Amino acid sequence: MLIIIFRLLAKLPLRLLHALGGIVGVLIAVSSPTYRRRLAENITNSSIPKTQEEKKTLIKNNILENGRAITELPAIWFTRSTHRDDLVLSVDGLDLVLAARQAGRGLILLSPHLGCFEIIPHHIANMMPFTALYRPPKIKCLAPLMKLGRERHNINLVPTNTSGVRSLFKALKRGEAIGILPDQVPASGDGEWAEFFGRPAYTMNLWSRLAEKTNAKILFAHAKREEEWRGLSVVLHKTPNKEATRGSYLPTK
C-alpha cells in the first residue's frame, strides 16, 4: 500500500510536494514536544544563532525542511530517471567527479543528513556505478519501500556489516563511487570521539580507513532546495585540510 501511495505522489510536481512537506513538518512538530525540545537544544548548542529572533527562524526553517525531506521522496524514488534528472538544476563541483573518474580512482561521497541527500546517489549513478551502505529502518514495514526506492539503475545497496564493507572496498578498487552518511552513529569500536560544535560526538571513521587502503578521492556532497521550490542544486566540496578547519567543523568549497 505504501509503495502504491508513493507511486501516486510521484506524479505530483516537486513544487507541490515541497508545499505539502511544510505542512507535514509543522504537524510533526506540533505532535511531538520531545522533537521540538531537542531541536531547540541542538540549535542553541550549535552557537549559530546570535539572537532569539535568529534562533526562532532556524527552528522554523528546520521544521519546514524536515517535512519537505519526507514529501520529496516519492519524486526521487519513484519517477523515471529522465524526470528525476530534471529536478537537478545545477551541479557545482562536477569537475571533481570527472577528474576522479578519468584518473581511475574510486570516489567516496560523504553526504550527511543535510538537504536533499537522497538525490545524490541517483545523480552520480548516471556517470558511474554507485554503492551505498543500507541500514534497515526501525519501522520494518518501511524497509521494502526504502530498498525499492533507493536501489535503482546503477545503484547497489549493501548492509552495514563486514560483508557490506568488503563490497565498498571492492567497488573503490574498481574505480567506482560509494556513498556514506558520515553523521550516523557507528557501532561500538567502529568509530572515534571527535569534538562537534563544542561537544563530544562518536564519529564514523570507516570512510577514512577505506580511503587509506584504496587511494580513493573523498568529496563532501549535499543538495540544496532552491527558493520557491524550483528544484535542487547539488554541491560537491573538496576535503578541507586540518589547518583550514581548525576551530570550524563545516566543509569549505
mmCIF file of C-alpha atoms in Angstrom:
data_model
loop_
_atom_site.group_PDB
_atom_site.id
_atom_site.type_symbol
_atom_site.label_atom_id
_atom_site.label_comp_id
_atom_site.label_asym_id
_atom_site.label_seq_id
_atom_site.Cartn_x
_atom_site.Cartn_y
_atom_site.Cartn_z
ATOM 1 C CA MET A 1 0.000 0.000 0.000
ATOM 2 C CA LEU A 2 2.837 2.415 0.855
ATOM 3 C CA ILE A 3 4.518 1.718 -2.480
ATOM 4 C CA ILE A 4 1.264 2.441 -4.332
ATOM 5 C CA ILE A 5 0.803 5.714 -2.417
ATOM 6 C CA PHE A 6 4.375 6.787 -3.145
ATOM 7 C CA ARG A 7 3.979 5.988 -6.855
ATOM 8 C CA LEU A 8 0.859 8.157 -6.978
ATOM 9 C CA LEU A 9 2.544 11.020 -5.111
ATOM 10 C CA ALA A 10 5.474 10.797 -7.535
ATOM 11 C CA LYS A 11 3.173 12.115 -10.265
ATOM 12 C CA LEU A 12 2.840 15.445 -8.424
ATOM 13 C CA PRO A 13 5.268 18.295 -9.235
ATOM 14 C CA LEU A 14 8.129 18.841 -6.789
ATOM 15 C CA ARG A 15 6.798 22.324 -6.034
ATOM 16 C CA LEU A 16 3.569 20.867 -4.675
ATOM 17 C CA LEU A 17 5.349 18.091 -2.765
ATOM 18 C CA HIS A 18 7.515 20.686 -1.025
ATOM 19 C CA ALA A 19 4.450 22.759 -0.171
ATOM 20 C CA LEU A 20 2.851 19.681 1.391
ATOM 21 C CA GLY A 21 6.135 18.980 3.173
ATOM 22 C CA GLY A 22 5.962 22.246 5.060
ATOM 23 C CA ILE A 23 2.567 21.202 6.423
ATOM 24 C CA VAL A 24 3.866 17.745 7.324
ATOM 25 C CA GLY A 25 6.813 19.285 9.167
ATOM 26 C CA VAL A 26 4.536 21.504 11.242
ATOM 27 C CA LEU A 27 2.232 18.594 12.088
ATOM 28 C CA ILE A 28 5.192 16.502 13.275
ATOM 29 C CA ALA A 29 6.482 19.358 15.435
ATOM 30 C CA VAL A 30 3.069 20.045 16.945
ATOM 31 C CA SER A 31 2.526 16.370 17.789
ATOM 32 C CA SER A 32 5.943 15.819 19.412
ATOM 33 C CA PRO A 33 7.097 18.070 22.287
ATOM 34 C CA THR A 34 10.266 15.939 22.561
ATOM 35 C CA TYR A 35 11.164 16.677 18.942
ATOM 36 C CA ARG A 36 10.643 20.420 19.454
ATOM 37 C CA ARG A 37 12.726 20.438 22.646
ATOM 38 C CA ARG A 38 15.657 18.547 21.118
ATOM 39 C CA LEU A 39 15.594 20.706 18.013
ATOM 40 C CA ALA A 40 15.761 23.875 20.112
ATOM 41 C CA GLU A 41 18.556 22.422 22.277
ATOM 42 C CA ASN A 42 20.657 21.372 19.290
ATOM 43 C CA ILE A 43 20.320 24.742 17.592
ATOM 44 C CA THR A 44 21.254 26.522 20.811
ATOM 45 C CA ASN A 45 24.278 24.271 21.389
ATOM 46 C CA SER A 46 25.484 24.887 17.837
ATOM 47 C CA SER A 47 26.147 28.545 18.764
ATOM 48 C CA ILE A 48 24.953 29.537 15.272
ATOM 49 C CA PRO A 49 22.050 31.822 16.282
ATOM 50 C CA LYS A 50 23.235 35.044 17.892
ATOM 51 C CA THR A 51 19.814 36.374 18.864
ATOM 52 C CA GLN A 52 16.476 34.914 19.940
ATOM 53 C CA GLU A 53 14.971 36.021 16.642
ATOM 54 C CA GLU A 54 17.638 34.103 14.687
ATOM 55 C CA LYS A 55 17.005 31.049 16.862
ATOM 56 C CA LYS A 56 13.252 31.161 16.166
ATOM 57 C CA THR A 57 13.912 31.474 12.425
ATOM 58 C CA LEU A 58 16.296 28.497 12.426
ATOM 59 C CA ILE A 59 13.829 26.339 14.367
ATOM 60 C CA LYS A 60 11.016 27.257 11.996
ATOM 61 C CA ASN A 61 13.127 26.568 8.899
ATOM 62 C CA ASN A 62 14.317 23.224 10.278
ATOM 63 C CA ILE A 63 10.749 22.129 10.951
ATOM 64 C CA LEU A 64 9.654 23.039 7.414
ATOM 65 C CA GLU A 65 12.692 21.479 5.710
ATOM 66 C CA ASN A 66 12.415 18.234 7.687
ATOM 67 C CA GLY A 67 8.874 17.870 6.409
ATOM 68 C CA ARG A 68 9.970 18.535 2.834
ATOM 69 C CA ALA A 69 12.671 15.879 3.174
ATOM 70 C CA ILE A 70 9.838 13.378 3.619
ATOM 71 C CA THR A 71 7.421 14.513 0.935
ATOM 72 C CA GLU A 72 10.084 14.871 -1.786
ATOM 73 C CA LEU A 73 10.985 11.172 -1.541
ATOM 74 C CA PRO A 74 8.299 9.963 -3.992
ATOM 75 C CA ALA A 75 9.683 12.276 -6.701
ATOM 76 C CA ILE A 76 13.187 10.881 -6.169
ATOM 77 C CA TRP A 77 12.406 7.226 -5.606
ATOM 78 C CA PHE A 78 9.545 6.543 -7.994
ATOM 79 C CA THR A 79 9.871 8.715 -11.077
ATOM 80 C CA ARG A 80 11.559 7.868 -14.352
ATOM 81 C CA SER A 81 15.269 8.704 -14.435
ATOM 82 C CA THR A 82 14.790 11.420 -17.064
ATOM 83 C CA HIS A 83 12.216 13.216 -14.900
ATOM 84 C CA ARG A 84 14.345 12.801 -11.780
ATOM 85 C CA ASP A 85 17.324 14.331 -13.582
ATOM 86 C CA ASP A 86 15.173 17.351 -14.407
ATOM 87 C CA LEU A 87 14.826 18.013 -10.672
ATOM 88 C CA VAL A 88 18.537 18.883 -10.501
ATOM 89 C CA LEU A 89 19.003 22.456 -11.711
ATOM 90 C CA SER A 90 22.790 22.604 -11.328
ATOM 91 C CA VAL A 91 25.819 20.663 -10.067
ATOM 92 C CA ASP A 92 28.666 22.632 -8.507
ATOM 93 C CA GLY A 93 31.912 20.635 -8.429
ATOM 94 C CA LEU A 94 31.076 18.098 -11.115
ATOM 95 C CA ASP A 95 34.615 18.507 -12.451
ATOM 96 C CA LEU A 96 35.886 16.859 -9.252
ATOM 97 C CA VAL A 97 33.875 13.726 -10.019
ATOM 98 C CA LEU A 98 35.004 13.647 -13.639
ATOM 99 C CA ALA A 99 38.660 14.101 -12.626
ATOM 100 C CA ALA A 100 38.493 11.147 -10.224
ATOM 101 C CA ARG A 101 36.844 9.030 -12.891
ATOM 102 C CA GLN A 102 39.421 9.908 -15.560
ATOM 103 C CA ALA A 103 42.237 9.089 -13.132
ATOM 104 C CA GLY A 104 40.666 5.693 -12.450
ATOM 105 C CA ARG A 105 40.358 6.455 -8.747
ATOM 106 C CA GLY A 106 37.460 5.349 -6.623
ATOM 107 C CA LEU A 107 35.211 8.069 -5.241
ATOM 108 C CA ILE A 108 33.923 8.347 -1.660
ATOM 109 C CA LEU A 109 30.988 10.718 -1.315
ATOM 110 C CA LEU A 110 30.259 11.852 2.233
ATOM 111 C CA SER A 111 26.697 13.088 2.354
ATOM 112 C CA PRO A 112 25.295 13.831 5.828
ATOM 113 C CA HIS A 113 21.576 14.149 6.512
ATOM 114 C CA LEU A 114 21.614 17.656 5.106
ATOM 115 C CA GLY A 115 19.227 18.950 2.464
ATOM 116 C CA CYS A 116 18.013 16.511 -0.179
ATOM 117 C CA PHE A 117 20.761 13.914 0.294
ATOM 118 C CA GLU A 118 18.620 11.216 -1.374
ATOM 119 C CA ILE A 119 19.079 12.722 -4.852
ATOM 120 C CA ILE A 120 22.891 12.466 -4.805
ATOM 121 C CA PRO A 121 23.336 8.697 -5.414
ATOM 122 C CA HIS A 122 20.802 8.775 -8.272
ATOM 123 C CA HIS A 123 22.568 11.674 -9.944
ATOM 124 C CA ILE A 124 26.105 10.307 -9.570
ATOM 125 C CA ALA A 125 24.911 6.891 -10.764
ATOM 126 C CA ASN A 126 24.302 8.463 -14.182
ATOM 127 C CA MET A 127 28.097 8.677 -14.540
ATOM 128 C CA MET A 128 29.423 5.642 -12.677
ATOM 129 C CA PRO A 129 28.235 2.661 -10.606
ATOM 130 C CA PHE A 130 27.307 3.678 -7.070
ATOM 131 C CA THR A 131 27.385 1.507 -3.934
ATOM 132 C CA ALA A 132 25.852 2.719 -0.672
ATOM 133 C CA LEU A 133 25.517 1.356 2.836
ATOM 134 C CA TYR A 134 21.954 0.492 3.774
ATOM 135 C CA ARG A 135 20.671 0.312 7.329
ATOM 136 C CA PRO A 136 17.100 -1.094 7.547
ATOM 137 C CA PRO A 137 14.670 1.323 9.245
ATOM 138 C CA LYS A 138 13.411 0.673 12.758
ATOM 139 C CA ILE A 139 9.865 0.526 11.367
ATOM 140 C CA LYS A 140 10.127 -2.772 9.476
ATOM 141 C CA CYS A 141 7.202 -2.126 7.126
ATOM 142 C CA LEU A 142 9.199 0.749 5.571
ATOM 143 C CA ALA A 143 12.110 -1.499 4.553
ATOM 144 C CA PRO A 144 10.677 -2.730 1.197
ATOM 145 C CA LEU A 145 9.697 0.837 0.277
ATOM 146 C CA MET A 146 13.144 2.261 1.033
ATOM 147 C CA LYS A 147 15.034 -0.543 -0.690
ATOM 148 C CA LEU A 148 12.877 -0.366 -3.833
ATOM 149 C CA GLY A 149 13.166 3.420 -3.992
ATOM 150 C CA ARG A 150 16.895 3.628 -3.370
ATOM 151 C CA GLU A 151 18.156 0.634 -5.334
ATOM 152 C CA ARG A 152 17.549 1.876 -8.857
ATOM 153 C CA HIS A 153 19.613 1.895 -12.053
ATOM 154 C CA ASN A 154 23.359 1.566 -11.363
ATOM 155 C CA ILE A 155 22.884 1.767 -7.560
ATOM 156 C CA ASN A 156 23.767 -1.152 -5.293
ATOM 157 C CA LEU A 157 22.796 -1.208 -1.615
ATOM 158 C CA VAL A 158 24.923 -3.205 0.826
ATOM 159 C CA PRO A 159 24.307 -3.944 4.523
ATOM 160 C CA THR A 160 26.100 -2.192 7.371
ATOM 161 C CA ASN A 161 28.219 -5.210 8.316
ATOM 162 C CA THR A 162 31.524 -6.831 7.367
ATOM 163 C CA SER A 163 30.104 -8.082 4.073
ATOM 164 C CA GLY A 164 28.940 -4.572 3.179
ATOM 165 C CA VAL A 165 32.330 -3.051 3.997
ATOM 166 C CA ARG A 166 34.013 -5.606 1.722
ATOM 167 C CA SER A 167 31.628 -4.603 -1.062
ATOM 168 C CA LEU A 168 32.555 -0.932 -0.579
ATOM 169 C CA PHE A 169 36.253 -1.815 -0.718
ATOM 170 C CA LYS A 170 35.829 -3.805 -3.939
ATOM 171 C CA ALA A 171 33.791 -1.010 -5.556
ATOM 172 C CA LEU A 172 36.531 1.529 -4.815
ATOM 173 C CA LYS A 173 39.177 -0.812 -6.188
ATOM 174 C CA ARG A 174 37.172 -0.966 -9.422
ATOM 175 C CA GLY A 175 37.241 2.846 -9.604
ATOM 176 C CA GLU A 176 33.553 3.232 -8.749
ATOM 177 C CA ALA A 177 31.716 5.550 -6.349
ATOM 178 C CA ILE A 178 30.453 4.749 -2.881
ATOM 179 C CA GLY A 179 28.222 6.769 -0.565
ATOM 180 C CA ILE A 180 28.438 7.023 3.218
ATOM 181 C CA LEU A 181 26.287 9.027 5.636
ATOM 182 C CA PRO A 182 29.069 10.190 7.982
ATOM 183 C CA ASP A 183 26.752 11.520 10.696
ATOM 184 C CA GLN A 184 25.343 8.085 11.510
ATOM 185 C CA VAL A 185 26.478 6.719 14.875
ATOM 186 C CA PRO A 186 28.836 3.753 14.296
ATOM 187 C CA ALA A 187 28.756 0.556 16.291
ATOM 188 C CA SER A 188 30.861 0.406 19.418
ATOM 189 C CA GLY A 189 34.536 0.092 18.476
ATOM 190 C CA ASP A 190 33.987 1.234 14.881
ATOM 191 C CA GLY A 191 34.446 4.958 15.444
ATOM 192 C CA GLU A 192 36.245 7.590 17.459
ATOM 193 C CA TRP A 193 35.315 10.569 19.606
ATOM 194 C CA ALA A 194 35.609 13.999 17.999
ATOM 195 C CA GLU A 195 34.545 17.488 19.006
ATOM 196 C CA PHE A 196 31.493 18.805 17.168
ATOM 197 C CA PHE A 197 30.143 22.273 17.979
ATOM 198 C CA GLY A 198 31.940 22.099 21.305
ATOM 199 C CA ARG A 199 30.531 18.714 22.297
ATOM 200 C CA PRO A 200 31.993 15.187 22.022
ATOM 201 C CA ALA A 201 30.415 13.061 19.290
ATOM 202 C CA TYR A 202 31.102 9.410 18.499
ATOM 203 C CA THR A 203 32.100 9.690 14.864
ATOM 204 C CA MET A 204 32.385 7.240 11.975
ATOM 205 C CA ASN A 205 35.888 6.667 10.592
ATOM 206 C CA LEU A 206 35.088 3.947 8.044
ATOM 207 C CA TRP A 207 35.449 6.322 5.126
ATOM 208 C CA SER A 208 38.954 7.440 6.136
ATOM 209 C CA ARG A 209 40.122 3.840 6.536
ATOM 210 C CA LEU A 210 38.750 2.937 3.105
ATOM 211 C CA ALA A 211 40.455 5.972 1.554
ATOM 212 C CA GLU A 212 43.812 4.993 3.053
ATOM 213 C CA LYS A 213 43.579 1.473 1.629
ATOM 214 C CA THR A 214 42.314 2.364 -1.851
ATOM 215 C CA ASN A 215 43.661 5.885 -2.566
ATOM 216 C CA ALA A 216 40.098 6.932 -3.309
ATOM 217 C CA LYS A 217 39.095 10.567 -3.744
ATOM 218 C CA ILE A 218 36.929 11.961 -0.919
ATOM 219 C CA LEU A 219 34.257 14.576 -1.540
ATOM 220 C CA PHE A 220 31.590 16.124 0.640
ATOM 221 C CA ALA A 221 28.197 16.349 -1.064
ATOM 222 C CA HIS A 222 24.832 17.911 -0.341
ATOM 223 C CA ALA A 223 21.818 19.061 -2.314
ATOM 224 C CA LYS A 224 20.046 22.359 -1.662
ATOM 225 C CA ARG A 225 16.364 23.048 -2.171
ATOM 226 C CA GLU A 226 16.156 26.188 -4.261
ATOM 227 C CA GLU A 227 13.920 29.137 -3.452
ATOM 228 C CA GLU A 228 10.286 28.887 -4.461
ATOM 229 C CA TRP A 229 10.783 25.113 -4.684
ATOM 230 C CA ARG A 230 12.046 25.362 -8.244
ATOM 231 C CA GLY A 231 14.268 22.318 -7.920
ATOM 232 C CA LEU A 232 17.513 21.089 -6.378
ATOM 233 C CA SER A 233 21.159 22.099 -6.645
ATOM 234 C CA VAL A 234 23.881 19.543 -5.934
ATOM 235 C CA VAL A 235 27.090 20.879 -4.377
ATOM 236 C CA LEU A 236 30.355 18.907 -4.157
ATOM 237 C CA HIS A 237 33.232 20.045 -1.939
ATOM 238 C CA LYS A 238 36.872 19.070 -1.727
ATOM 239 C CA THR A 239 38.026 17.635 1.571
ATOM 240 C CA PRO A 240 39.198 20.549 3.759
ATOM 241 C CA ASN A 241 42.663 20.281 5.274
ATOM 242 C CA LYS A 242 43.215 20.337 9.020
ATOM 243 C CA GLU A 243 44.579 23.874 9.144
ATOM 244 C CA ALA A 244 41.631 25.291 7.195
ATOM 245 C CA THR A 245 39.107 23.662 9.516
ATOM 246 C CA ARG A 246 40.771 24.274 12.860
ATOM 247 C CA GLY A 247 38.036 25.664 15.101
ATOM 248 C CA SER A 248 35.404 25.013 12.451
ATOM 249 C CA TYR A 249 33.558 21.828 11.514
ATOM 250 C CA LEU A 250 31.875 22.929 8.315
ATOM 251 C CA PRO A 251 33.238 21.845 4.900
ATOM 252 C CA THR A 252 34.556 24.502 2.565
ATOM 253 C CA LYS A 253 34.430 24.571 -1.201
#
